[in-house]
Amino acid sequence: MSVEANLERKGHNLPNFLLSVWLKYVKLGYHYLISHVIYLLLVPLLRIVSAHLSTFSVEDLVLLWSQLKFNLVSYVVCSVLMVFLGRLYFMTRLRNIYLVDFACYKPKPELMYSKELFMERSRLHKIFTEDNLDFQQKIVGRSGIGQMSYFPEAILCVPANLCMAEAIKEAEMVMFGAIDDFLAKTGVEAKDIGILVVNCSLFNPITSLSAMVVNHYKLRANIVSYNLGGMGCSAGLISIDLAKQLLQVCACLIDIIRL
């Protein structure tokens, strides 16, 4: 088989990227259309009403007023109903959720190591074969780890102290450090927190990480708490979306109660 025929055969197996891009824009357009359908319908309706009102004369206004006097109760009821339904729609629609502030945990300088020092500690553990060390070297070089990266203390000590207690200690150090920084920076009180979503890609202990946070900060008893574990790195986006939907639901319930 010639090279050209081989490339042509492989080309048929590739996805149509142009079609994928167009499909993406079609989905975005459909989402925008559904989200703003009420406004798209109101614009032509307002134009029709304004065009009709522009043709009114003084005699038409007098005739309209005379009809209103005899059907005043019906018009008032219809107007109140329309105002109530309009307010109910705008009060119960999903609100936009914004990230106002955030905090990231920064470990102690003692936990900052270079790639070479990390590989040296891995050799000192004497639990890895040469193939394992070569694989680690490739991963360290390709994963974006720099010369000033932070590593867990349990991994860097000789011998490595890989146990559940050290894993819990590391999780608490990161979670509580980030939350303490956030509370100090924003001035938010722990008792004011009503929703808690905790996500960890790999570590999923019992008691859960979310329960550790609730118990450590003495959060209120009726807090809405979710613990996402073992779902990989993509669960970070899932946890953000979950928090967004929970906040939207709470905002709608508050508006309905006020209404």
GROMACS .gro file of C-alpha atoms in nm:
model
  259
    1MET     CA    1   0.000   0.000   0.000
    2SER     CA    2   0.137   0.341  -0.093
    3VAL     CA    3   0.194   0.619   0.159
    4GLU     CA    4  -0.075   0.837  -0.002
    5ALA     CA    5  -0.333   0.558   0.020
    6ASN     CA    6  -0.239   0.488   0.379
    7LEU     CA    7  -0.278   0.855   0.475
    8GLU     CA    8  -0.610   0.871   0.292
    9ARG     CA    9  -0.734   0.561   0.474
   10LYS     CA   10  -0.630   0.707   0.811
   11GLY     CA   11  -0.788   1.039   0.723
   12HIS     CA   12  -1.129   0.875   0.693
   13ASN     CA   13  -1.099   0.752   1.051
   14LEU     CA   14  -1.037   1.100   1.190
   15PRO     CA   15  -1.334   1.301   1.324
   16ASN     CA   16  -1.462   1.597   1.128
   17PHE     CA   17  -1.321   1.877   1.345
   18LEU     CA   18  -1.496   2.146   1.140
   19LEU     CA   19  -1.831   1.981   1.208
   20SER     CA   20  -1.746   1.957   1.578
   21VAL     CA   21  -1.669   2.330   1.592
   22TRP     CA   22  -1.994   2.418   1.415
   23LEU     CA   23  -2.187   2.186   1.648
   24LYS     CA   24  -2.033   2.364   1.945
   25TYR     CA   25  -2.157   2.702   1.820
   26VAL     CA   26  -2.500   2.554   1.748
   27LYS     CA   27  -2.522   2.433   2.108
   28LEU     CA   28  -2.411   2.772   2.240
   29GLY     CA   29  -2.668   2.947   2.021
   30TYR     CA   30  -2.945   2.714   2.135
   31HIS     CA   31  -2.852   2.770   2.500
   32TYR     CA   32  -2.854   3.148   2.450
   33LEU     CA   33  -3.190   3.130   2.270
   34ILE     CA   34  -3.354   2.927   2.546
   35SER     CA   35  -3.208   3.149   2.819
   36HIS     CA   36  -3.336   3.472   2.661
   37VAL     CA   37  -3.655   3.350   2.493
   38ILE     CA   38  -3.878   3.573   2.707
   39TYR     CA   39  -3.688   3.885   2.598
   40LEU     CA   40  -3.687   3.779   2.232
   41LEU     CA   41  -4.065   3.742   2.246
   42LEU     CA   42  -4.123   4.072   2.425
   43VAL     CA   43  -3.931   4.284   2.171
   44PRO     CA   44  -4.165   4.222   1.873
   45LEU     CA   45  -4.468   4.241   2.104
   46LEU     CA   46  -4.361   4.583   2.230
   47ARG     CA   47  -4.305   4.701   1.875
   48ILE     CA   48  -4.654   4.589   1.773
   49VAL     CA   49  -4.812   4.760   2.075
   50SER     CA   50  -4.616   5.082   2.021
   51ALA     CA   51  -4.712   5.087   1.652
   52HIS     CA   52  -5.077   5.036   1.744
   53LEU     CA   53  -5.069   5.308   2.011
   54SER     CA   54  -4.917   5.555   1.767
   55THR     CA   55  -5.238   5.540   1.561
   56PHE     CA   56  -5.462   5.637   1.857
   57SER     CA   57  -5.657   5.960   1.830
   58VAL     CA   58  -5.829   6.167   2.097
   59GLU     CA   59  -6.164   6.004   2.015
   60ASP     CA   60  -6.010   5.660   2.064
   61LEU     CA   61  -5.877   5.759   2.405
   62VAL     CA   62  -6.218   5.894   2.511
   63LEU     CA   63  -6.385   5.572   2.395
   64LEU     CA   64  -6.125   5.363   2.583
   65TRP     CA   65  -6.184   5.560   2.902
   66SER     CA   66  -6.559   5.512   2.878
   67GLN     CA   67  -6.510   5.136   2.843
   68LEU     CA   68  -6.275   5.130   3.142
   69LYS     CA   69  -6.536   5.296   3.363
   70PHE     CA   70  -6.789   5.019   3.297
   71ASN     CA   71  -6.535   4.733   3.327
   72LEU     CA   72  -6.306   4.880   3.591
   73VAL     CA   73  -6.310   4.572   3.819
   74SER     CA   74  -6.213   4.334   3.537
   75TYR     CA   75  -5.927   4.556   3.424
   76VAL     CA   76  -5.794   4.597   3.777
   77VAL     CA   77  -5.804   4.221   3.842
   78CYS     CA   78  -5.628   4.146   3.512
   79SER     CA   79  -5.363   4.412   3.578
   80VAL     CA   80  -5.293   4.285   3.930
   81LEU     CA   81  -5.273   3.929   3.801
   82MET     CA   82  -5.029   4.027   3.525
   83VAL     CA   83  -4.810   4.218   3.771
   84PHE     CA   84  -4.814   3.926   4.015
   85LEU     CA   85  -4.722   3.672   3.746
   86GLY     CA   86  -4.448   3.897   3.611
   87ARG     CA   87  -4.299   3.949   3.953
   88LEU     CA   88  -4.324   3.575   4.027
   89TYR     CA   89  -4.132   3.498   3.707
   90PHE     CA   90  -3.853   3.746   3.773
   91MET     CA   91  -3.827   3.643   4.140
   92THR     CA   92  -3.807   3.269   4.072
   93ARG     CA   93  -3.576   3.268   3.769
   94LEU     CA   94  -3.222   3.141   3.823
   95ARG     CA   95  -2.982   3.413   3.926
   96ASN     CA   96  -2.627   3.460   3.808
   97ILE     CA   97  -2.370   3.334   4.058
   98TYR     CA   98  -2.034   3.510   4.087
   99LEU     CA   99  -1.708   3.414   4.256
  100VAL     CA  100  -1.649   3.710   4.485
  101ASP     CA  101  -1.327   3.592   4.654
  102PHE     CA  102  -1.113   3.282   4.702
  103ALA     CA  103  -0.805   3.159   4.888
  104CYS     CA  104  -0.529   2.910   4.809
  105TYR     CA  105  -0.314   2.736   5.066
  106LYS     CA  106   0.061   2.799   5.047
  107PRO     CA  107   0.273   2.545   5.240
  108LYS     CA  108   0.574   2.623   5.454
  109PRO     CA  109   0.907   2.696   5.279
  110GLU     CA  110   1.051   2.381   5.439
  111LEU     CA  111   0.835   2.170   5.208
  112MET     CA  112   0.973   2.328   4.890
  113TYR     CA  113   1.199   2.092   4.696
  114SER     CA  114   1.358   2.075   4.354
  115LYS     CA  115   1.306   1.790   4.108
  116GLU     CA  116   1.658   1.663   4.167
  117LEU     CA  117   1.610   1.650   4.543
  118PHE     CA  118   1.279   1.469   4.500
  119MET     CA  119   1.444   1.203   4.283
  120GLU     CA  120   1.728   1.173   4.535
  121ARG     CA  121   1.479   1.108   4.818
  122SER     CA  122   1.300   0.850   4.600
  123ARG     CA  123   1.629   0.660   4.560
  124LEU     CA  124   1.698   0.678   4.933
  125HIS     CA  125   1.366   0.508   5.008
  126LYS     CA  126   1.506   0.190   4.843
  127ILE     CA  127   1.159   0.066   4.756
  128PHE     CA  128   1.164   0.152   4.383
  129THR     CA  129   1.332  -0.039   4.103
  130GLU     CA  130   1.536   0.131   3.833
  131ASP     CA  131   1.238   0.110   3.597
  132ASN     CA  132   1.021   0.279   3.861
  133LEU     CA  133   1.276   0.557   3.905
  134ASP     CA  134   1.305   0.608   3.529
  135PHE     CA  135   0.926   0.635   3.508
  136GLN     CA  136   0.921   0.886   3.794
  137GLN     CA  137   1.189   1.090   3.618
  138LYS     CA  138   0.977   1.108   3.303
  139ILE     CA  139   0.661   1.203   3.496
  140VAL     CA  140   0.842   1.473   3.694
  141GLY     CA  141   0.983   1.620   3.374
  142ARG     CA  142   0.652   1.621   3.185
  143SER     CA  143   0.394   1.703   3.454
  144GLY     CA  144   0.486   2.070   3.498
  145ILE     CA  145   0.656   2.028   3.836
  146GLY     CA  146   0.909   2.309   3.872
  147GLN     CA  147   1.223   2.360   4.074
  148MET     CA  148   1.027   2.528   4.356
  149SER     CA  149   0.741   2.283   4.407
  150TYR     CA  150   0.589   2.171   4.735
  151PHE     CA  151   0.581   1.804   4.835
  152PRO     CA  152   0.412   1.630   5.131
  153GLU     CA  153   0.632   1.583   5.433
  154ALA     CA  154   0.543   1.213   5.459
  155ILE     CA  155   0.690   1.147   5.113
  156LEU     CA  156   1.011   1.347   5.161
  157CYS     CA  157   1.118   1.203   5.497
  158VAL     CA  158   1.351   0.902   5.497
  159PRO     CA  159   1.209   0.645   5.522
  160ALA     CA  160   0.874   0.754   5.376
  161ASN     CA  161   0.592   0.756   5.629
  162LEU     CA  162   0.299   0.651   5.411
  163CYS     CA  163   0.007   0.593   5.647
  164MET     CA  164  -0.351   0.708   5.698
  165ALA     CA  165  -0.257   0.941   5.985
  166GLU     CA  166  -0.010   1.133   5.768
  167ALA     CA  167  -0.261   1.151   5.482
  168ILE     CA  168  -0.525   1.298   5.714
  169LYS     CA  169  -0.266   1.539   5.853
  170GLU     CA  170  -0.181   1.656   5.501
  171ALA     CA  171  -0.550   1.697   5.406
  172GLU     CA  172  -0.624   1.898   5.719
  173MET     CA  173  -0.318   2.116   5.663
  174VAL     CA  174  -0.433   2.208   5.311
  175MET     CA  175  -0.806   2.244   5.383
  176PHE     CA  176  -0.782   2.430   5.712
  177GLY     CA  177  -0.501   2.650   5.583
  178ALA     CA  178  -0.704   2.762   5.282
  179ILE     CA  179  -1.025   2.812   5.486
  180ASP     CA  180  -0.844   3.008   5.760
  181ASP     CA  181  -0.694   3.236   5.496
  182PHE     CA  182  -1.032   3.283   5.330
  183LEU     CA  183  -1.217   3.363   5.653
  184ALA     CA  184  -0.947   3.609   5.759
  185LYS     CA  185  -0.944   3.780   5.420
  186THR     CA  186  -1.320   3.813   5.374
  187GLY     CA  187  -1.436   3.855   5.735
  188VAL     CA  188  -1.702   3.583   5.690
  189GLU     CA  189  -1.808   3.410   6.009
  190ALA     CA  190  -1.812   3.030   6.016
  191LYS     CA  191  -2.170   3.034   6.146
  192ASP     CA  192  -2.282   3.219   5.832
  193ILE     CA  193  -2.173   2.939   5.598
  194GLY     CA  194  -2.479   2.748   5.476
  195ILE     CA  195  -2.333   2.533   5.195
  196LEU     CA  196  -2.014   2.327   5.199
  197VAL     CA  197  -1.879   2.131   4.901
  198VAL     CA  198  -1.548   1.946   4.946
  199ASN     CA  199  -1.374   1.765   4.661
  200CYS     CA  200  -1.060   1.549   4.663
  201SER     CA  201  -0.941   1.352   4.362
  202LEU     CA  202  -0.793   1.049   4.542
  203PHE     CA  203  -0.808   1.065   4.921
  204ASN     CA  204  -1.151   0.959   5.046
  205PRO     CA  205  -1.135   0.873   5.418
  206ILE     CA  206  -1.402   0.797   5.676
  207THR     CA  207  -1.493   1.029   5.848
  208SER     CA  208  -1.527   1.232   5.526
  209LEU     CA  209  -1.329   1.547   5.451
  210SER     CA  210  -1.646   1.758   5.463
  211ALA     CA  211  -1.723   1.621   5.812
  212MET     CA  212  -1.371   1.718   5.921
  213VAL     CA  213  -1.434   2.076   5.811
  214VAL     CA  214  -1.776   2.088   5.980
  215ASN     CA  215  -1.638   1.953   6.309
  216HIS     CA  216  -1.323   2.168   6.305
  217TYR     CA  217  -1.503   2.501   6.247
  218LYS     CA  218  -1.816   2.409   6.444
  219LEU     CA  219  -2.040   2.488   6.148
  220ARG     CA  220  -2.413   2.505   6.207
  221ALA     CA  221  -2.615   2.185   6.233
  222ASN     CA  222  -2.837   2.249   5.928
  223ILE     CA  223  -2.550   2.311   5.684
  224VAL     CA  224  -2.590   2.157   5.336
  225SER     CA  225  -2.273   1.948   5.305
  226TYR     CA  226  -2.145   1.744   5.011
  227ASN     CA  227  -1.828   1.535   4.990
  228LEU     CA  228  -1.705   1.443   4.639
  229GLY     CA  229  -1.428   1.185   4.644
  230GLY     CA  230  -1.255   0.946   4.408
  231MET     CA  231  -1.383   1.124   4.095
  232GLY     CA  232  -1.051   1.247   3.957
  233CYS     CA  233  -0.934   1.599   3.882
  234SER     CA  234  -1.241   1.681   3.671
  235ALA     CA  235  -1.454   1.675   3.986
  236GLY     CA  236  -1.318   2.022   4.064
  237LEU     CA  237  -1.548   2.162   3.793
  238ILE     CA  238  -1.831   1.937   3.910
  239SER     CA  239  -1.800   2.070   4.265
  240ILE     CA  240  -1.806   2.431   4.142
  241ASP     CA  241  -2.116   2.363   3.933
  242LEU     CA  242  -2.283   2.189   4.229
  243ALA     CA  243  -2.216   2.489   4.454
  244LYS     CA  244  -2.355   2.720   4.184
  245GLN     CA  245  -2.679   2.523   4.151
  246LEU     CA  246  -2.727   2.503   4.528
  247LEU     CA  247  -2.683   2.881   4.559
  248GLN     CA  248  -2.933   2.940   4.278
  249VAL     CA  249  -3.192   2.717   4.446
  250CYS     CA  250  -3.142   2.892   4.781
  251ALA     CA  251  -3.179   3.234   4.617
  252CYS     CA  252  -3.505   3.126   4.450
  253LEU     CA  253  -3.645   2.992   4.777
  254ILE     CA  254  -3.560   3.316   4.960
  255ASP     CA  255  -3.731   3.522   4.688
  256ILE     CA  256  -4.042   3.302   4.703
  257ILE     CA  257  -4.061   3.338   5.081
  258ARG     CA  258  -4.029   3.717   5.052
  259LEU     CA  259  -4.294   3.721   4.781
   0.00000   0.00000   0.00000
